[in-house]
Amino acid sequence: MRENGSRYGGLERMLYQVCGFILLLALWQIAGKSGIGGKTLPALTDVLRVYGVSWRRALLLRAAVATTTSAGLGLLLGATLGCITAITAKRIPALAPGLNRLAVVVNALPAIALGPVLIITAGRQATPALLAAIPVFFLIYVAGSSGLSSADGRLEQYFKASGASWWKRFVYLDSISALPALLNGMKLAVTTAMIGAVVGEWFGAPTGLGIVILNTMQNFQIPLMWAAVIVVAGISLTGYGVLGIVERAVQRRMA
Amino acid sequence: MSTIELKGVSKEFRISRDKRVMALSAMDLSIREGEFVALLGPSGCGKSTILHLVAGLDEPSTGAVLVDGLPPAQLQAKQQLGIAFQEHALLPWRTVEGNLELPFQIAGREPDRKQIADLIELVGLKGFETARPSQLSGGMRQRVSIARALCLSPKLLLLDEPFGALDAVTRRFMNLELQRIWQEKQITTILVTHTVEEAIFLADRVLVMSGRPGRVIRELQVPFARPRNVETMRREEFHHLVDDLTLCLEP
C-alpha cells in the first residue's frame, strides 16, 4: 500500500514540476509578446522559429558539436586529474592538506582572468576545454576524496583483519564505495564543464555556441541568441539527467 | 590451528584530552589449540576489545598478545584469520558467491570454486549463490559471513556477536547450525556474546567478564560432550549452568 502511495507521490511531484515548467514558458511567451521585457526578450515562439530555419539550424548544430566536444574533453581531463589527485591524497595522507590547498587555489582562479593567459599559452582551440577542465577537476577531487573515505567501517575492519594490502582494499572496497559520491560529482561537473567551455569560447575560439551567443549579442540577433542559450541549457540538463539516471542505478545496486 | 596467549594485557582508550577509559586491565588468558572459548559479558566489558586485539585491529596499551607465539599482525598478513562481525560486513554489490570469492582475492589466490560451493552448502545457502545481501534475511547474511570467515581454512576463527542482531528464534537456530559447522572444522575459536545460553551451548570454556575495567570474574569449563544438539539445551544441568552464569552477570 505504502509503495502505491509513494509511487503516487512521485507522479504528483512530477505533475507539479511539469506544470511549473509550462507556467514558466507561458509567462515567458506573455512577457515577450507584450514587450514588458523590452526588445531583448523575444516571445518564446519567435525563439523556437529560429530552429525551423535550416541554415540557422545547421549553424547551431555545428556550434553545439564544437562546444560539446570542448566540454566533453574538459570533463574527461578534469575528472581524470581529479581522480588521480584524490587517489594520491588517499594513498599518501601526508600530501592531502597540500593537495586540498592546491585544489582550492586552482578553483579560485577566475576564468575571466585565466582565459587570456590560456589563449596565449595553449591556443584558441584548446582554451574552452581547459577552462571547462578546471572547475571539473575541483568538483571531482572533492567528490572523489569524500567518496574514497566513505567505505563502511565494518567492511574496513574486515579488510584489515583479512590482511588486505592498500591496493587490494582500494580495488575491492574503496573505489567501488566511492562511486555514488563520484557520480554525484560528475552530475554537477557536466553543467560546470558546459559553462567553462562557453566562457572559454568567448576568448576567441574559432567556433562554438559561446561564439554564436557573443556574435548574435553584438549584431542584435536576439532570437538566435536565445536559441543558442537554450541549446546550451539543453545539453547541460541532458548530461545532468543522464548521469542522474546512472547514479540512481548505481545506488540501487549498492544498497 | 592456533594457540592464543594474552599476557598482562591492558587497553586504555582516550576519550578526550584528559579523560581515559580502562577497557581491559592486566588480562591473562590462554587458549588451547582447537578450543572454543566464549567471552560472555554485558556491553562495555571489554570483550570485543579482546577480540580486536587478537585480530590485530587494535594494539594493547601494555602487555602482549601472541598467536602461536607471534603478534597477530603476522597471522593477519598470512590471511589465517577468519572473522565475522555482529553486522554482516558483506560487500552489498556482490552476490553470495562473489562475497565468498573476496577472501581469495584479498589473498591473491584463485577462488576455489569447489570450496566455495562446499561452504555454501555447509551453511545451508544452496540455491542462493547469486542473491545479493539485500535480498537475504539477517540470519542468511550471518551464514554468508561465517562461510566467508571459513573460506581460506583459517587457523583462528573470531566471532564478534555474530548473531547479536537476530531475533531469539533465528538466533537459537543459528546456534545449532554453528555448532554443526564447528563440529566439522574444530578451529580455535573465540566467540564474543552477551547471551548466556549461546556461550554455554557453543563453547568448551566460558569466561564471564565484568566491565570498567574489563576483567574475568568467572571461568566455566562446559561439561557437555560434543556433538551437542537440541537435547543438550533441554538438560537440567544446562539450565542450572545458565541460571548460575546469569546470576553472575547481575551487577
Coordinates of C-alpha atoms in Angstrom, one line a residue:
Chain A
M1 CA 0.0 0.0 0.0
R2 CA 2.7 2.4 1.0
E3 CA 4.5 1.5 -2.2
N4 CA 1.5 2.6 -4.2
G5 CA 1.3 5.8 -2.1
S6 CA 4.9 6.7 -2.8
R7 CA 4.6 6.0 -6.4
Y8 CA 1.5 8.2 -6.5
G9 CA 3.6 10.8 -4.6
G10 CA 6.3 10.6 -7.3
L11 CA 3.7 11.1 -10.0
E12 CA 2.2 14.0 -8.2
R13 CA 5.6 15.7 -7.8
M14 CA 6.3 15.2 -11.4
L15 CA 3.0 16.7 -12.4
Y16 CA 3.8 19.8 -10.3
Q17 CA 7.2 20.1 -12.0
V18 CA 5.7 19.8 -15.4
C19 CA 3.0 22.4 -14.5
G20 CA 5.6 24.8 -13.1
F21 CA 7.7 24.4 -16.2
I22 CA 4.7 25.1 -18.5
L23 CA 3.7 28.1 -16.4
L24 CA 7.2 29.5 -16.7
L25 CA 7.2 29.1 -20.5
A26 CA 3.8 30.7 -20.7
L27 CA 5.0 33.7 -18.7
W28 CA 8.0 34.0 -21.0
Q29 CA 5.6 33.9 -24.0
I30 CA 3.4 36.6 -22.5
A31 CA 6.3 38.8 -21.4
G32 CA 7.9 38.5 -24.8
K33 CA 4.7 39.2 -26.8
S34 CA 3.6 42.1 -24.7
G35 CA 7.1 43.8 -24.7
I36 CA 7.3 44.1 -21.0
G37 CA 10.8 42.6 -21.0
G38 CA 12.0 45.1 -23.6
K39 CA 13.3 44.4 -27.1
T40 CA 15.9 41.9 -25.8
L41 CA 13.3 39.5 -24.5
P42 CA 11.6 37.9 -27.6
A43 CA 8.5 35.7 -27.3
L44 CA 9.2 32.0 -26.9
T45 CA 7.5 31.3 -30.3
D46 CA 9.9 33.7 -32.0
V47 CA 12.9 31.9 -30.5
L48 CA 11.5 28.5 -31.4
R49 CA 11.0 29.7 -35.0
V50 CA 14.8 30.0 -35.3
Y51 CA 15.1 26.2 -35.1
G52 CA 12.9 26.0 -38.2
V53 CA 15.2 27.9 -40.4
S54 CA 17.6 25.3 -41.9
W55 CA 20.8 27.4 -42.2
R56 CA 20.4 28.6 -38.6
R57 CA 19.7 25.1 -37.5
A58 CA 22.9 24.0 -39.3
L59 CA 24.9 26.8 -37.6
L60 CA 23.6 25.9 -34.2
L61 CA 24.3 22.2 -34.7
R62 CA 27.9 22.9 -35.8
A63 CA 28.4 25.2 -32.8
A64 CA 26.8 22.7 -30.4
V65 CA 29.1 19.9 -31.6
A66 CA 32.2 22.1 -31.1
T67 CA 31.1 23.3 -27.6
T68 CA 30.0 19.8 -26.5
T69 CA 33.3 18.4 -27.7
S70 CA 35.2 21.0 -25.7
A71 CA 33.1 20.5 -22.7
G72 CA 33.4 16.7 -23.0
L73 CA 37.2 16.9 -23.3
G74 CA 37.4 19.3 -20.4
L75 CA 35.2 16.9 -18.4
L76 CA 37.4 13.9 -19.2
L77 CA 40.6 15.8 -18.5
G78 CA 39.3 17.4 -15.3
A79 CA 37.8 14.2 -14.0
T80 CA 40.9 12.2 -14.7
L81 CA 43.1 14.7 -13.0
G82 CA 40.6 15.0 -10.1
C83 CA 40.5 11.2 -9.6
I84 CA 44.3 10.8 -9.8
T85 CA 44.7 13.6 -7.3
A86 CA 42.1 12.2 -4.9
I87 CA 43.7 8.8 -5.1
T88 CA 47.1 10.3 -4.4
A89 CA 45.8 12.1 -1.4
K90 CA 44.2 8.9 -0.1
R91 CA 47.4 6.9 -0.7
I92 CA 49.8 9.4 0.8
P93 CA 47.8 11.1 3.6
A94 CA 50.7 13.5 4.3
L95 CA 50.1 15.1 0.9
A96 CA 46.3 15.6 1.5
P97 CA 46.4 19.0 3.2
G98 CA 48.7 20.4 0.4
L99 CA 46.6 18.9 -2.3
N100 CA 43.5 20.4 -0.7
R101 CA 45.0 23.8 -0.8
L102 CA 46.2 23.4 -4.4
A103 CA 42.7 22.4 -5.5
V104 CA 41.2 25.4 -3.7
V105 CA 43.7 27.7 -5.3
V106 CA 43.2 26.3 -8.8
N107 CA 39.4 26.6 -8.3
A108 CA 39.7 30.2 -7.1
L109 CA 41.4 31.4 -10.3
P110 CA 38.7 33.3 -12.1
A111 CA 38.1 32.0 -15.6
I112 CA 37.9 35.6 -16.9
A113 CA 41.5 36.2 -15.7
L114 CA 42.8 32.9 -16.8
G115 CA 41.2 33.0 -20.3
P116 CA 43.7 35.4 -21.9
V117 CA 46.6 33.5 -20.4
L118 CA 45.4 30.2 -21.8
I119 CA 44.8 31.8 -25.2
I120 CA 48.5 32.8 -25.4
T121 CA 49.9 29.6 -23.9
A122 CA 47.5 26.9 -25.0
G123 CA 45.9 28.4 -28.1
R124 CA 42.3 29.4 -29.1
Q125 CA 41.3 25.8 -29.9
A126 CA 42.3 24.3 -26.6
T127 CA 41.2 27.2 -24.2
P128 CA 37.5 26.2 -24.0
A129 CA 38.3 22.6 -22.9
L130 CA 41.0 23.8 -20.4
L131 CA 38.6 26.3 -18.9
A132 CA 36.0 23.5 -18.6
A133 CA 38.5 21.2 -17.0
I134 CA 39.4 23.5 -14.1
P135 CA 36.1 23.5 -12.2
V136 CA 35.6 19.9 -13.1
F137 CA 38.9 19.0 -11.5
F138 CA 37.9 20.7 -8.3
L139 CA 34.5 19.1 -8.1
I140 CA 35.8 15.6 -8.9
Y141 CA 38.7 16.0 -6.5
V142 CA 36.3 16.9 -3.6
A143 CA 33.7 14.3 -4.6
G144 CA 36.4 11.6 -5.1
S145 CA 38.1 12.4 -1.8
S146 CA 34.9 12.1 0.2
G147 CA 33.8 9.1 -1.8
L148 CA 37.1 7.3 -1.2
S149 CA 36.7 7.6 2.6
S150 CA 33.1 6.6 2.6
A151 CA 33.6 2.9 2.9
D152 CA 31.6 1.2 5.6
G153 CA 33.5 1.0 8.9
R154 CA 32.8 -2.7 9.4
L155 CA 34.0 -3.5 5.9
E156 CA 37.2 -1.6 6.6
Q157 CA 37.7 -3.7 9.7
Y158 CA 37.1 -6.8 7.8
F159 CA 39.6 -5.9 5.2
K160 CA 42.2 -5.0 7.8
A161 CA 41.7 -8.2 9.8
S162 CA 42.0 -10.1 6.5
G163 CA 45.4 -8.6 5.9
A164 CA 44.4 -6.8 2.7
S165 CA 47.1 -4.6 1.1
W166 CA 46.3 -1.0 0.4
W167 CA 45.9 -1.8 -3.3
K168 CA 43.5 -4.7 -2.7
R169 CA 41.5 -2.6 -0.4
F170 CA 41.3 0.1 -3.0
V171 CA 40.3 -2.2 -5.8
Y172 CA 37.7 -4.2 -3.9
L173 CA 36.4 -1.7 -1.4
D174 CA 37.3 2.0 -1.6
S175 CA 37.0 2.5 -5.4
I176 CA 33.5 0.9 -5.5
S177 CA 32.3 2.7 -2.3
A178 CA 33.4 6.0 -4.0
L179 CA 31.1 5.5 -7.0
P180 CA 27.9 7.1 -5.7
A181 CA 29.7 10.3 -4.5
L182 CA 31.8 10.4 -7.7
L183 CA 28.8 10.1 -9.9
N184 CA 27.0 12.8 -7.9
G185 CA 30.1 15.0 -8.5
M186 CA 30.1 14.1 -12.2
K187 CA 26.4 15.1 -12.5
L188 CA 27.3 18.6 -11.2
A189 CA 30.6 18.7 -13.2
V190 CA 28.7 18.3 -16.5
T191 CA 27.0 21.7 -16.1
T192 CA 30.1 23.5 -15.0
A193 CA 32.0 22.0 -17.9
M194 CA 29.5 23.5 -20.3
I195 CA 29.8 26.9 -18.6
G196 CA 33.6 26.6 -18.8
A197 CA 33.5 25.7 -22.5
V198 CA 31.2 28.6 -23.4
V199 CA 33.2 31.1 -21.4
G200 CA 36.4 29.7 -22.9
E201 CA 35.0 30.3 -26.4
W202 CA 34.4 34.0 -25.7
F203 CA 38.2 34.5 -25.7
G204 CA 38.2 33.8 -29.4
A205 CA 37.6 30.1 -30.2
P206 CA 37.1 29.5 -34.0
T207 CA 33.5 28.2 -33.5
G208 CA 31.0 27.2 -30.8
L209 CA 27.9 28.2 -29.0
G210 CA 29.8 30.8 -27.0
I211 CA 30.8 32.4 -30.2
V212 CA 27.3 32.3 -31.5
I213 CA 26.0 33.9 -28.3
L214 CA 28.7 36.6 -28.5
N215 CA 28.2 37.4 -32.2
T216 CA 24.4 37.5 -32.0
M217 CA 24.5 39.7 -29.0
Q218 CA 26.8 42.2 -30.8
N219 CA 24.7 42.0 -34.0
F220 CA 21.4 42.2 -32.1
Q221 CA 20.1 38.9 -33.5
I222 CA 18.2 38.4 -30.3
P223 CA 16.0 35.3 -31.1
L224 CA 19.1 33.5 -32.4
M225 CA 21.0 34.4 -29.3
W226 CA 18.2 33.0 -27.1
A227 CA 18.1 29.9 -29.3
A228 CA 21.8 29.3 -28.7
V229 CA 21.3 29.8 -24.9
I230 CA 18.5 27.3 -24.9
V231 CA 20.8 24.8 -26.7
V232 CA 23.5 25.3 -24.0
A233 CA 21.0 24.7 -21.2
G234 CA 19.5 21.7 -23.1
I235 CA 22.9 20.0 -23.4
S236 CA 23.8 20.7 -19.7
L237 CA 20.5 19.4 -18.5
T238 CA 20.6 16.3 -20.7
G239 CA 24.1 15.4 -19.3
Y240 CA 22.8 16.1 -15.8
G241 CA 19.8 13.9 -16.4
V242 CA 21.7 11.0 -17.9
L243 CA 24.3 11.0 -15.1
G244 CA 21.4 11.2 -12.6
I245 CA 19.9 8.0 -14.1
V246 CA 23.3 6.3 -13.9
E247 CA 23.8 7.5 -10.3
R248 CA 20.4 6.1 -9.2
A249 CA 21.1 2.8 -10.9
V250 CA 24.5 2.5 -9.1
Q251 CA 22.8 3.5 -5.8
R252 CA 20.2 0.8 -6.2
R253 CA 22.9 -1.8 -7.0
M254 CA 24.9 -0.8 -3.9
A255 CA 22.0 -0.7 -1.4
Chain B
M1 CA 45.1 -24.4 14.5
S2 CA 46.5 -21.9 16.9
T3 CA 47.1 -21.2 20.5
I4 CA 46.4 -17.8 21.9
E5 CA 48.2 -16.1 24.7
L6 CA 47.4 -12.8 26.4
K7 CA 50.0 -11.7 29.0
G8 CA 49.2 -8.8 31.3
V9 CA 47.2 -7.1 28.6
S10 CA 45.6 -3.8 29.3
K11 CA 43.9 -1.4 27.0
E12 CA 43.2 2.2 27.6
F13 CA 41.1 4.4 25.3
R14 CA 41.4 8.1 25.3
I15 CA 38.1 9.8 25.1
S16 CA 39.3 13.4 25.3
R17 CA 42.4 15.3 26.3
D18 CA 42.3 14.3 29.9
K19 CA 39.8 11.6 30.0
R20 CA 40.7 7.9 29.6
V21 CA 38.8 4.7 29.9
M22 CA 40.4 1.5 31.0
A23 CA 38.7 -1.1 28.7
L24 CA 40.9 -4.0 29.9
S25 CA 43.2 -4.3 32.9
A26 CA 46.0 -6.8 33.5
M27 CA 44.3 -9.6 31.5
D28 CA 45.9 -13.0 31.3
L29 CA 44.3 -15.6 29.1
S30 CA 45.5 -18.7 27.3
I31 CA 43.5 -20.6 24.7
R32 CA 44.4 -24.1 23.6
E33 CA 44.7 -25.2 20.1
G34 CA 41.3 -26.3 18.8
E35 CA 39.5 -24.8 21.8
F36 CA 36.2 -22.9 21.5
V37 CA 36.2 -20.1 24.1
A38 CA 33.2 -17.8 24.7
L39 CA 33.7 -14.4 26.2
L40 CA 30.5 -13.5 28.0
G41 CA 29.5 -10.2 29.5
P42 CA 27.4 -7.1 29.3
S43 CA 28.2 -4.5 26.7
G44 CA 31.2 -2.3 27.5
C45 CA 33.0 -5.0 29.5
G46 CA 35.9 -5.2 27.1
K47 CA 35.1 -8.5 25.5
S48 CA 35.1 -7.0 22.0
T49 CA 38.4 -5.3 22.8
I50 CA 40.0 -8.7 23.4
L51 CA 38.7 -9.9 20.1
H52 CA 40.0 -6.8 18.3
L53 CA 43.4 -7.2 20.0
V54 CA 43.6 -10.8 18.9
A55 CA 42.6 -9.8 15.4
G56 CA 45.3 -7.2 15.3
L57 CA 42.7 -4.4 14.8
D58 CA 44.0 -2.7 17.9
E59 CA 47.3 -2.6 19.9
P60 CA 47.4 -3.3 23.6
S61 CA 48.5 -0.4 25.8
T62 CA 50.6 -2.8 27.9
G63 CA 51.3 -6.5 27.8
A64 CA 51.5 -8.8 24.8
V65 CA 49.1 -10.7 22.6
L66 CA 50.6 -13.7 20.9
V67 CA 49.0 -16.1 18.5
D68 CA 51.2 -19.2 18.1
G69 CA 54.0 -17.1 19.7
L70 CA 53.7 -14.3 17.1
P71 CA 52.0 -11.0 17.1
P72 CA 48.5 -11.1 15.5
A73 CA 49.7 -8.9 12.6
Q74 CA 51.6 -11.8 11.2
L75 CA 48.6 -14.1 11.2
Q76 CA 46.7 -11.3 9.6
A77 CA 49.2 -10.9 6.8
K78 CA 49.2 -14.6 6.1
Q79 CA 45.3 -14.5 5.9
Q80 CA 45.0 -17.2 8.5
L81 CA 42.4 -15.3 10.4
G82 CA 38.6 -15.8 9.9
I83 CA 36.4 -13.1 11.3
A84 CA 32.7 -12.4 11.4
F85 CA 31.0 -9.4 13.0
Q86 CA 27.7 -8.6 14.5
E87 CA 26.7 -6.7 11.4
H88 CA 27.4 -8.8 8.4
A89 CA 30.0 -6.6 6.7
L90 CA 29.4 -8.2 3.3
L91 CA 30.0 -6.3 0.1
P92 CA 26.5 -5.1 -0.8
W93 CA 27.2 -5.0 -4.5
R94 CA 28.4 -8.6 -4.7
T95 CA 26.4 -11.9 -4.7
V96 CA 26.8 -14.6 -2.1
E97 CA 29.3 -16.3 -4.3
G98 CA 31.1 -13.1 -5.1
N99 CA 31.4 -12.3 -1.4
L100 CA 32.9 -15.7 -0.8
E101 CA 35.5 -15.1 -3.6
L102 CA 36.6 -11.9 -1.7
P103 CA 39.0 -13.7 0.8
F104 CA 40.7 -15.5 -2.1
Q105 CA 41.1 -12.2 -4.0
I106 CA 42.5 -10.4 -1.0
A107 CA 45.0 -13.2 -0.5
G108 CA 45.8 -13.0 -4.2
R109 CA 44.7 -16.6 -4.9
E110 CA 42.5 -18.1 -7.5
P111 CA 39.0 -18.5 -5.9
D112 CA 38.5 -22.2 -5.1
R113 CA 35.1 -22.9 -6.8
K114 CA 34.7 -26.3 -5.2
Q115 CA 35.4 -25.0 -1.7
I116 CA 33.0 -22.1 -2.2
A117 CA 30.3 -24.4 -3.3
D118 CA 31.0 -26.7 -0.3
L119 CA 30.9 -23.8 2.1
I120 CA 27.6 -22.5 0.7
E121 CA 26.2 -26.0 1.2
L122 CA 27.7 -26.2 4.7
V123 CA 26.0 -23.1 5.9
G124 CA 22.8 -24.1 4.2
L125 CA 22.6 -21.5 1.4
K126 CA 22.4 -23.8 -1.6
G127 CA 20.2 -22.1 -4.2
F128 CA 21.1 -18.6 -3.0
E129 CA 24.5 -18.3 -4.8
T130 CA 23.5 -15.4 -7.0
A131 CA 21.5 -13.5 -4.4
R132 CA 22.8 -10.2 -3.1
P133 CA 23.0 -9.4 0.7
S134 CA 20.0 -7.0 0.5
Q135 CA 17.9 -9.9 -0.8
L136 CA 18.7 -12.1 2.1
S137 CA 17.4 -12.3 5.7
G138 CA 19.5 -11.3 8.6
G139 CA 20.2 -14.9 9.5
M140 CA 21.2 -15.8 6.0
R141 CA 23.6 -12.9 5.8
Q142 CA 25.3 -14.1 9.0
R143 CA 25.6 -17.5 7.4
V144 CA 27.4 -15.9 4.5
S145 CA 29.6 -14.0 6.9
I146 CA 30.6 -17.2 8.7
A147 CA 31.1 -19.0 5.4
R148 CA 33.4 -16.2 4.3
A149 CA 35.3 -16.4 7.6
L150 CA 35.9 -20.1 6.8
C151 CA 37.0 -19.6 3.2
L152 CA 40.7 -19.8 3.5
S153 CA 40.6 -22.6 6.1
P154 CA 41.8 -20.2 8.8
K155 CA 43.8 -21.3 11.9
L156 CA 41.7 -19.0 14.1
L157 CA 38.1 -18.0 14.0
L158 CA 36.9 -14.8 15.7
L159 CA 33.2 -14.3 16.1
D160 CA 32.1 -10.9 17.4
E161 CA 28.4 -11.3 18.5
P162 CA 27.7 -12.9 15.1
F163 CA 24.0 -13.4 16.0
G164 CA 23.6 -10.3 18.1
A165 CA 21.3 -8.6 15.6
L166 CA 19.0 -11.6 15.1
D167 CA 15.7 -12.4 16.8
A168 CA 15.6 -15.1 19.5
V169 CA 14.2 -17.9 17.4
T170 CA 16.6 -17.4 14.5
R171 CA 19.4 -17.0 16.9
R172 CA 18.7 -20.4 18.6
F173 CA 18.6 -22.0 15.2
M174 CA 21.8 -20.3 14.1
N175 CA 23.5 -21.6 17.3
L176 CA 22.6 -25.2 16.3
E177 CA 23.9 -24.5 12.9
L178 CA 27.2 -23.0 14.1
Q179 CA 27.6 -26.0 16.5
R180 CA 27.2 -28.3 13.5
I181 CA 29.6 -26.3 11.3
W182 CA 32.2 -26.0 14.1
Q183 CA 32.0 -29.7 14.7
E184 CA 33.2 -30.3 11.1
K185 CA 36.1 -27.8 11.3
Q186 CA 37.2 -27.7 15.0
I187 CA 39.2 -24.5 14.6
T188 CA 40.4 -22.5 17.6
T189 CA 37.6 -20.1 18.1
I190 CA 36.8 -17.0 20.2
L191 CA 33.1 -16.1 20.4
V192 CA 32.1 -12.8 21.9
T193 CA 28.5 -12.8 23.1
H194 CA 26.1 -11.4 25.7
T195 CA 23.8 -14.4 25.6
V196 CA 24.4 -17.0 28.3
E197 CA 22.7 -19.9 26.5
E198 CA 24.7 -19.2 23.4
A199 CA 28.0 -19.2 25.3
I200 CA 27.3 -22.4 27.2
F201 CA 25.9 -24.3 24.2
L202 CA 28.7 -23.5 21.8
A203 CA 31.9 -23.2 23.9
D204 CA 34.3 -25.6 25.6
R205 CA 35.1 -22.8 28.1
V206 CA 33.1 -19.7 29.1
L207 CA 34.8 -16.6 30.5
V208 CA 32.4 -14.3 32.3
M209 CA 33.6 -10.7 32.2
S210 CA 32.7 -7.6 34.1
G211 CA 33.4 -4.1 32.9
R212 CA 35.3 -0.9 33.8
P213 CA 38.0 -2.1 33.8
G214 CA 37.3 -5.3 32.0
R215 CA 38.3 -8.5 33.8
V216 CA 37.3 -12.1 34.0
I217 CA 35.2 -12.8 37.1
R218 CA 34.3 -16.4 36.5
E219 CA 35.6 -19.2 34.4
L220 CA 33.5 -22.2 33.5
Q221 CA 34.5 -25.5 31.8
V222 CA 31.4 -26.6 29.9
P223 CA 30.8 -30.3 30.8
F224 CA 28.8 -31.3 27.8
A225 CA 30.2 -33.7 25.2
R226 CA 30.1 -33.0 21.5
P227 CA 28.2 -33.1 19.3
R228 CA 25.7 -31.1 21.1
N229 CA 22.1 -30.8 19.9
V230 CA 18.7 -29.5 21.0
E231 CA 18.7 -32.2 23.7
T232 CA 21.7 -30.6 25.3
M233 CA 19.8 -27.4 25.7
R234 CA 16.9 -29.2 27.4
R235 CA 19.0 -30.9 30.1
E236 CA 18.6 -29.8 33.6
E237 CA 22.3 -29.3 34.0
F238 CA 22.3 -26.9 31.1
H239 CA 19.6 -24.8 32.8
H240 CA 21.4 -24.8 36.1
L241 CA 24.6 -23.5 34.4
V242 CA 22.6 -20.8 32.6
D243 CA 21.0 -19.7 35.8
D244 CA 24.3 -19.8 37.6
L245 CA 26.1 -17.6 35.0
T246 CA 23.1 -15.2 34.6
L247 CA 23.3 -14.6 38.3
C248 CA 27.0 -14.0 37.9
L249 CA 26.3 -11.3 35.3
E250 CA 24.0 -9.3 37.5
P251 CA 25.5 -6.2 38.8

